[in-house]
Amino acid sequence: MAEIQVIKNTPGAEYVSNNGPIKPDLPRALVELFKRPHIGIFEPKSLMKLLRNVYKKLKACGNGNRIMVPDGGRITVVGDIHGQIDDLLLILEEAGEPSPTNLILFNGDFVDRGAHGFEVVTTMFSYFAAYPGCVFMNRGNHEDPFVCCNYGFQEEVIAKYDQMPFLLYAEIFRFLPIYSLINESIFVVHGGLFHDTEVTLAD
């Protein structure tokens, strides 16, 4: 595991309140932080507040996303970042700031394998919290607690923080939707389609 440099003046309480909404200032600050040559540390208390915010939102979401892209709008579907923060930052730059006409769907496998799964999933969570109705997430197989305990994410989070944030990430992963339906016609799921070719979108 690479040594982590703690950078002074990292994002913290000025972006995350106890009960208020997460504002777009937070994902912008995290993007700037994670662009630095040595990955910095998001202030721990604010991290836990963000995670609790995301947990509450996801717990109320159900197991699927119904996404409507308006005429003239677009959606960017992002799959299998696997801890590659540079890839995520490039994709976000290309996609542009989320809005009701510029949607983003993260389609699973945010963590493991790459060295920066923490930074990747925390950035995604900050976008999800700051842009409600504009940013969506599907669960991948690496968001299963057993898998991310064995492929590096647990070890990474404990090395950068401790066990408690990892346990909250694992609990949040349980409530990630498993599919998205775009404009009632495009079915997006991380793990592939059914073996039975007779299964319809209605099913």
PDB file of C-alpha atoms in Angstrom:
ATOM      1  CA  MET A   1       0.000   0.000   0.000  1.00  0.00           C
ATOM      2  CA  ALA A   2       1.418   3.405  -0.989  1.00  0.00           C
ATOM      3  CA  GLU A   3       2.206   5.887   1.755  1.00  0.00           C
ATOM      4  CA  ILE A   4      -0.543   8.473   2.164  1.00  0.00           C
ATOM      5  CA  GLN A   5       0.390  12.110   2.630  1.00  0.00           C
ATOM      6  CA  VAL A   6      -2.025  14.160   4.726  1.00  0.00           C
ATOM      7  CA  ILE A   7      -2.364  17.578   3.111  1.00  0.00           C
ATOM      8  CA  LYS A   8      -3.227  20.591   5.279  1.00  0.00           C
ATOM      9  CA  ASN A   9      -6.473  22.474   4.693  1.00  0.00           C
ATOM     10  CA  THR A  10      -8.200  19.410   3.248  1.00  0.00           C
ATOM     11  CA  PRO A  11     -11.988  19.532   2.759  1.00  0.00           C
ATOM     12  CA  GLY A  12     -13.902  19.322   5.985  1.00  0.00           C
ATOM     13  CA  ALA A  13     -16.712  20.813   8.014  1.00  0.00           C
ATOM     14  CA  GLU A  14     -17.117  23.874   5.782  1.00  0.00           C
ATOM     15  CA  TYR A  15     -18.667  21.601   3.147  1.00  0.00           C
ATOM     16  CA  VAL A  16     -20.640  19.092   5.239  1.00  0.00           C
ATOM     17  CA  SER A  17     -23.204  20.034   7.883  1.00  0.00           C
ATOM     18  CA  ASN A  18     -24.867  17.708  10.352  1.00  0.00           C
ATOM     19  CA  ASN A  19     -28.323  17.700   8.797  1.00  0.00           C
ATOM     20  CA  GLY A  20     -28.250  20.055   5.832  1.00  0.00           C
ATOM     21  CA  PRO A  21     -27.867  19.183   2.150  1.00  0.00           C
ATOM     22  CA  ILE A  22     -24.519  18.414   0.564  1.00  0.00           C
ATOM     23  CA  LYS A  23     -23.661  21.271  -1.773  1.00  0.00           C
ATOM     24  CA  PRO A  24     -21.751  21.025  -5.082  1.00  0.00           C
ATOM     25  CA  ASP A  25     -18.815  22.731  -3.354  1.00  0.00           C
ATOM     26  CA  LEU A  26     -17.956  19.375  -1.756  1.00  0.00           C
ATOM     27  CA  PRO A  27     -17.435  17.282  -4.931  1.00  0.00           C
ATOM     28  CA  ARG A  28     -15.576  20.220  -6.476  1.00  0.00           C
ATOM     29  CA  ALA A  29     -13.261  20.372  -3.456  1.00  0.00           C
ATOM     30  CA  LEU A  30     -12.699  16.609  -3.475  1.00  0.00           C
ATOM     31  CA  VAL A  31     -11.875  16.630  -7.192  1.00  0.00           C
ATOM     32  CA  GLU A  32      -9.261  19.326  -6.586  1.00  0.00           C
ATOM     33  CA  LEU A  33      -7.867  17.448  -3.587  1.00  0.00           C
ATOM     34  CA  PHE A  34      -7.562  14.151  -5.448  1.00  0.00           C
ATOM     35  CA  LYS A  35      -5.863  15.792  -8.443  1.00  0.00           C
ATOM     36  CA  ARG A  36      -2.790  16.470  -6.304  1.00  0.00           C
ATOM     37  CA  PRO A  37       0.335  14.353  -6.773  1.00  0.00           C
ATOM     38  CA  HIS A  38      -0.070  12.768  -3.317  1.00  0.00           C
ATOM     39  CA  ILE A  39      -3.593  11.788  -2.419  1.00  0.00           C
ATOM     40  CA  GLY A  40      -4.797  13.792   0.550  1.00  0.00           C
ATOM     41  CA  ILE A  41      -7.183  12.852   3.324  1.00  0.00           C
ATOM     42  CA  PHE A  42     -10.784  14.019   3.503  1.00  0.00           C
ATOM     43  CA  GLU A  43     -11.401  15.243   7.077  1.00  0.00           C
ATOM     44  CA  PRO A  44     -12.674  12.156   8.996  1.00  0.00           C
ATOM     45  CA  LYS A  45     -15.695  13.673  10.792  1.00  0.00           C
ATOM     46  CA  SER A  46     -16.934  15.207   7.561  1.00  0.00           C
ATOM     47  CA  LEU A  47     -16.398  11.898   5.762  1.00  0.00           C
ATOM     48  CA  MET A  48     -18.653  10.145   8.269  1.00  0.00           C
ATOM     49  CA  LYS A  49     -21.322  12.851   7.848  1.00  0.00           C
ATOM     50  CA  LEU A  50     -21.215  12.402   4.077  1.00  0.00           C
ATOM     51  CA  LEU A  51     -21.513   8.629   4.409  1.00  0.00           C
ATOM     52  CA  ARG A  52     -24.495   8.924   6.742  1.00  0.00           C
ATOM     53  CA  ASN A  53     -26.137  11.334   4.282  1.00  0.00           C
ATOM     54  CA  VAL A  54     -25.650   8.883   1.396  1.00  0.00           C
ATOM     55  CA  TYR A  55     -26.840   5.976   3.552  1.00  0.00           C
ATOM     56  CA  LYS A  56     -30.132   7.730   4.331  1.00  0.00           C
ATOM     57  CA  LYS A  57     -30.714   8.674   0.695  1.00  0.00           C
ATOM     58  CA  LEU A  58     -29.989   5.193  -0.650  1.00  0.00           C
ATOM     59  CA  LYS A  59     -32.041   3.454   2.011  1.00  0.00           C
ATOM     60  CA  ALA A  60     -35.069   5.388   0.746  1.00  0.00           C
ATOM     61  CA  CYS A  61     -34.378   4.716  -2.958  1.00  0.00           C
ATOM     62  CA  GLY A  62     -35.459   1.134  -3.552  1.00  0.00           C
ATOM     63  CA  ASN A  63     -33.531  -1.424  -5.589  1.00  0.00           C
ATOM     64  CA  GLY A  64     -33.783   0.289  -8.984  1.00  0.00           C
ATOM     65  CA  ASN A  65     -33.378   3.690 -10.611  1.00  0.00           C
ATOM     66  CA  ARG A  66     -35.972   5.081 -13.018  1.00  0.00           C
ATOM     67  CA  ILE A  67     -34.105   7.695 -15.029  1.00  0.00           C
ATOM     68  CA  MET A  68     -35.710  10.045 -17.529  1.00  0.00           C
ATOM     69  CA  VAL A  69     -33.361  11.916 -19.870  1.00  0.00           C
ATOM     70  CA  PRO A  70     -35.217  14.948 -21.270  1.00  0.00           C
ATOM     71  CA  ASP A  71     -35.239  15.830 -24.947  1.00  0.00           C
ATOM     72  CA  GLY A  72     -31.953  17.515 -25.757  1.00  0.00           C
ATOM     73  CA  GLY A  73     -30.344  16.121 -22.606  1.00  0.00           C
ATOM     74  CA  ARG A  74     -27.751  13.393 -22.238  1.00  0.00           C
ATOM     75  CA  ILE A  75     -26.603  10.739 -19.808  1.00  0.00           C
ATOM     76  CA  THR A  76     -23.055   9.467 -19.268  1.00  0.00           C
ATOM     77  CA  VAL A  77     -22.854   5.833 -18.107  1.00  0.00           C
ATOM     78  CA  VAL A  78     -19.604   4.991 -16.311  1.00  0.00           C
ATOM     79  CA  GLY A  79     -18.590   1.415 -15.539  1.00  0.00           C
ATOM     80  CA  ASP A  80     -15.789  -0.393 -13.694  1.00  0.00           C
ATOM     81  CA  ILE A  81     -13.533   2.428 -12.469  1.00  0.00           C
ATOM     82  CA  HIS A  82     -11.953  -0.001  -9.947  1.00  0.00           C
ATOM     83  CA  GLY A  83     -10.031   2.519  -7.886  1.00  0.00           C
ATOM     84  CA  GLN A  84      -8.489   4.428 -10.812  1.00  0.00           C
ATOM     85  CA  ILE A  85      -8.946   8.006  -9.623  1.00  0.00           C
ATOM     86  CA  ASP A  86      -7.238   9.577 -12.656  1.00  0.00           C
ATOM     87  CA  ASP A  87      -9.718   7.814 -14.950  1.00  0.00           C
ATOM     88  CA  LEU A  88     -12.671   9.027 -12.889  1.00  0.00           C
ATOM     89  CA  LEU A  89     -11.439  12.619 -12.822  1.00  0.00           C
ATOM     90  CA  LEU A  90     -10.955  12.600 -16.596  1.00  0.00           C
ATOM     91  CA  ILE A  91     -14.454  11.184 -17.147  1.00  0.00           C
ATOM     92  CA  LEU A  92     -15.990  13.797 -14.845  1.00  0.00           C
ATOM     93  CA  GLU A  93     -14.167  16.564 -16.677  1.00  0.00           C
ATOM     94  CA  GLU A  94     -15.425  15.255 -20.016  1.00  0.00           C
ATOM     95  CA  ALA A  95     -18.974  14.714 -18.746  1.00  0.00           C
ATOM     96  CA  GLY A  96     -19.338  18.202 -17.277  1.00  0.00           C
ATOM     97  CA  GLU A  97     -21.209  19.299 -14.182  1.00  0.00           C
ATOM     98  CA  PRO A  98     -24.355  17.248 -13.512  1.00  0.00           C
ATOM     99  CA  SER A  99     -27.702  18.941 -14.071  1.00  0.00           C
ATOM    100  CA  PRO A 100     -31.292  17.899 -14.917  1.00  0.00           C
ATOM    101  CA  THR A 101     -30.200  17.781 -18.585  1.00  0.00           C
ATOM    102  CA  ASN A 102     -26.736  16.296 -17.985  1.00  0.00           C
ATOM    103  CA  LEU A 103     -27.063  13.083 -16.003  1.00  0.00           C
ATOM    104  CA  ILE A 104     -24.451  10.580 -14.812  1.00  0.00           C
ATOM    105  CA  LEU A 105     -24.917   6.897 -13.961  1.00  0.00           C
ATOM    106  CA  PHE A 106     -22.081   5.039 -12.213  1.00  0.00           C
ATOM    107  CA  ASN A 107     -22.628   1.380 -13.112  1.00  0.00           C
ATOM    108  CA  GLY A 108     -20.790  -0.550 -10.408  1.00  0.00           C
ATOM    109  CA  ASP A 109     -17.287  -1.751  -9.495  1.00  0.00           C
ATOM    110  CA  PHE A 110     -16.096   1.493  -7.989  1.00  0.00           C
ATOM    111  CA  VAL A 111     -13.530  -0.138  -5.680  1.00  0.00           C
ATOM    112  CA  ASP A 112     -10.828  -2.855  -5.445  1.00  0.00           C
ATOM    113  CA  ARG A 113      -7.834  -3.601  -7.688  1.00  0.00           C
ATOM    114  CA  GLY A 114      -6.787   0.038  -8.095  1.00  0.00           C
ATOM    115  CA  ALA A 115      -5.012   1.870  -5.269  1.00  0.00           C
ATOM    116  CA  HIS A 116      -7.592   4.633  -4.870  1.00  0.00           C
ATOM    117  CA  GLY A 117     -10.947   2.943  -4.407  1.00  0.00           C
ATOM    118  CA  PHE A 118     -11.580   5.160  -1.382  1.00  0.00           C
ATOM    119  CA  GLU A 119     -11.086   8.333  -3.397  1.00  0.00           C
ATOM    120  CA  VAL A 120     -13.181   7.016  -6.285  1.00  0.00           C
ATOM    121  CA  VAL A 121     -16.209   5.924  -4.272  1.00  0.00           C
ATOM    122  CA  THR A 122     -16.088   8.968  -1.976  1.00  0.00           C
ATOM    123  CA  THR A 123     -16.063  11.280  -4.989  1.00  0.00           C
ATOM    124  CA  MET A 124     -18.995   9.372  -6.511  1.00  0.00           C
ATOM    125  CA  PHE A 125     -20.904   9.543  -3.224  1.00  0.00           C
ATOM    126  CA  SER A 126     -20.291  13.298  -2.987  1.00  0.00           C
ATOM    127  CA  TYR A 127     -21.703  13.782  -6.507  1.00  0.00           C
ATOM    128  CA  PHE A 128     -24.699  11.589  -5.692  1.00  0.00           C
ATOM    129  CA  ALA A 129     -25.422  13.581  -2.524  1.00  0.00           C
ATOM    130  CA  ALA A 130     -24.807  17.018  -4.039  1.00  0.00           C
ATOM    131  CA  TYR A 131     -26.781  16.515  -7.266  1.00  0.00           C
ATOM    132  CA  PRO A 132     -29.993  14.675  -6.322  1.00  0.00           C
ATOM    133  CA  GLY A 133     -31.900  13.408  -9.333  1.00  0.00           C
ATOM    134  CA  CYS A 134     -28.908  14.040 -11.601  1.00  0.00           C
ATOM    135  CA  VAL A 135     -26.397  11.395 -10.434  1.00  0.00           C
ATOM    136  CA  PHE A 136     -27.259   7.707 -10.038  1.00  0.00           C
ATOM    137  CA  MET A 137     -25.409   4.558  -8.976  1.00  0.00           C
ATOM    138  CA  ASN A 138     -25.806   0.830  -9.603  1.00  0.00           C
ATOM    139  CA  ARG A 139     -24.165  -1.803  -7.454  1.00  0.00           C
ATOM    140  CA  GLY A 140     -21.419  -3.957  -8.938  1.00  0.00           C
ATOM    141  CA  ASN A 141     -20.121  -7.277  -7.678  1.00  0.00           C
ATOM    142  CA  HIS A 142     -17.183  -5.496  -5.995  1.00  0.00           C
ATOM    143  CA  GLU A 143     -19.660  -3.585  -3.863  1.00  0.00           C
ATOM    144  CA  ASP A 144     -20.448  -6.879  -2.173  1.00  0.00           C
ATOM    145  CA  PRO A 145     -18.873  -6.904   1.326  1.00  0.00           C
ATOM    146  CA  PHE A 146     -17.284 -10.332   0.849  1.00  0.00           C
ATOM    147  CA  VAL A 147     -15.649  -9.287  -2.428  1.00  0.00           C
ATOM    148  CA  CYS A 148     -14.334  -5.918  -1.249  1.00  0.00           C
ATOM    149  CA  CYS A 149     -12.975  -7.549   1.905  1.00  0.00           C
ATOM    150  CA  ASN A 150     -10.865  -9.853  -0.254  1.00  0.00           C
ATOM    151  CA  TYR A 151      -9.811  -7.672  -3.188  1.00  0.00           C
ATOM    152  CA  GLY A 152      -8.293  -4.690  -1.411  1.00  0.00           C
ATOM    153  CA  PHE A 153     -10.910  -2.092  -0.480  1.00  0.00           C
ATOM    154  CA  GLN A 154     -11.155  -3.051   3.183  1.00  0.00           C
ATOM    155  CA  GLU A 155      -7.374  -2.994   3.580  1.00  0.00           C
ATOM    156  CA  GLU A 156      -7.173   0.358   1.786  1.00  0.00           C
ATOM    157  CA  VAL A 157      -9.797   2.098   3.950  1.00  0.00           C
ATOM    158  CA  ILE A 158      -8.326   0.755   7.192  1.00  0.00           C
ATOM    159  CA  ALA A 159      -4.862   1.953   6.122  1.00  0.00           C
ATOM    160  CA  LYS A 160      -6.172   5.448   5.326  1.00  0.00           C
ATOM    161  CA  TYR A 161      -8.667   5.748   8.200  1.00  0.00           C
ATOM    162  CA  ASP A 162      -9.744   2.791  10.349  1.00  0.00           C
ATOM    163  CA  GLN A 163     -12.318   0.020  10.452  1.00  0.00           C
ATOM    164  CA  MET A 164     -15.377   2.180  11.200  1.00  0.00           C
ATOM    165  CA  PRO A 165     -15.591   3.982   7.823  1.00  0.00           C
ATOM    166  CA  PHE A 166     -15.165   0.667   6.018  1.00  0.00           C
ATOM    167  CA  LEU A 167     -18.087  -0.831   7.932  1.00  0.00           C
ATOM    168  CA  LEU A 168     -20.246   2.128   6.929  1.00  0.00           C
ATOM    169  CA  TYR A 169     -19.184   1.822   3.277  1.00  0.00           C
ATOM    170  CA  ALA A 170     -20.087  -1.874   3.383  1.00  0.00           C
ATOM    171  CA  GLU A 171     -23.498  -1.063   4.859  1.00  0.00           C
ATOM    172  CA  ILE A 172     -24.134   1.601   2.218  1.00  0.00           C
ATOM    173  CA  PHE A 173     -23.204  -0.867  -0.533  1.00  0.00           C
ATOM    174  CA  ARG A 174     -26.110  -3.090   0.603  1.00  0.00           C
ATOM    175  CA  PHE A 175     -28.576  -0.361  -0.421  1.00  0.00           C
ATOM    176  CA  LEU A 176     -27.121   0.527  -3.817  1.00  0.00           C
ATOM    177  CA  PRO A 177     -29.693  -0.073  -6.578  1.00  0.00           C
ATOM    178  CA  ILE A 178     -28.998  -3.134  -8.718  1.00  0.00           C
ATOM    179  CA  TYR A 179     -30.334  -1.734 -12.011  1.00  0.00           C
ATOM    180  CA  SER A 180     -31.346   1.443 -13.805  1.00  0.00           C
ATOM    181  CA  LEU A 181     -34.073   1.858 -16.416  1.00  0.00           C
ATOM    182  CA  ILE A 182     -33.452   4.810 -18.715  1.00  0.00           C
ATOM    183  CA  ASN A 183     -36.454   6.389 -20.481  1.00  0.00           C
ATOM    184  CA  GLU A 184     -38.424   3.190 -19.878  1.00  0.00           C
ATOM    185  CA  SER A 185     -36.490   1.476 -22.682  1.00  0.00           C
ATOM    186  CA  ILE A 186     -32.808   0.975 -21.777  1.00  0.00           C
ATOM    187  CA  PHE A 187     -32.005  -1.485 -18.986  1.00  0.00           C
ATOM    188  CA  VAL A 188     -28.611  -0.978 -17.333  1.00  0.00           C
ATOM    189  CA  VAL A 189     -27.239  -3.532 -14.882  1.00  0.00           C
ATOM    190  CA  HIS A 190     -23.681  -4.291 -13.872  1.00  0.00           C
ATOM    191  CA  GLY A 191     -23.766  -8.060 -13.940  1.00  0.00           C
ATOM    192  CA  GLY A 192     -25.226  -8.716 -17.386  1.00  0.00           C
ATOM    193  CA  LEU A 193     -28.609  -9.793 -18.674  1.00  0.00           C
ATOM    194  CA  PHE A 194     -30.747 -12.843 -18.011  1.00  0.00           C
ATOM    195  CA  HIS A 195     -29.922 -16.194 -19.601  1.00  0.00           C
ATOM    196  CA  ASP A 196     -33.597 -16.501 -20.567  1.00  0.00           C
ATOM    197  CA  THR A 197     -34.102 -14.462 -23.749  1.00  0.00           C
ATOM    198  CA  GLU A 198     -37.866 -14.357 -23.136  1.00  0.00           C
ATOM    199  CA  VAL A 199     -37.533 -12.048 -20.095  1.00  0.00           C
ATOM    200  CA  THR A 200     -38.920  -8.585 -20.883  1.00  0.00           C
ATOM    201  CA  LEU A 201     -38.427  -5.143 -19.320  1.00  0.00           C
ATOM    202  CA  ALA A 202     -41.887  -5.506 -17.786  1.00  0.00           C
ATOM    203  CA  ASP A 203     -40.761  -8.729 -16.059  1.00  0.00           C
TER     204      ASP A 203
END
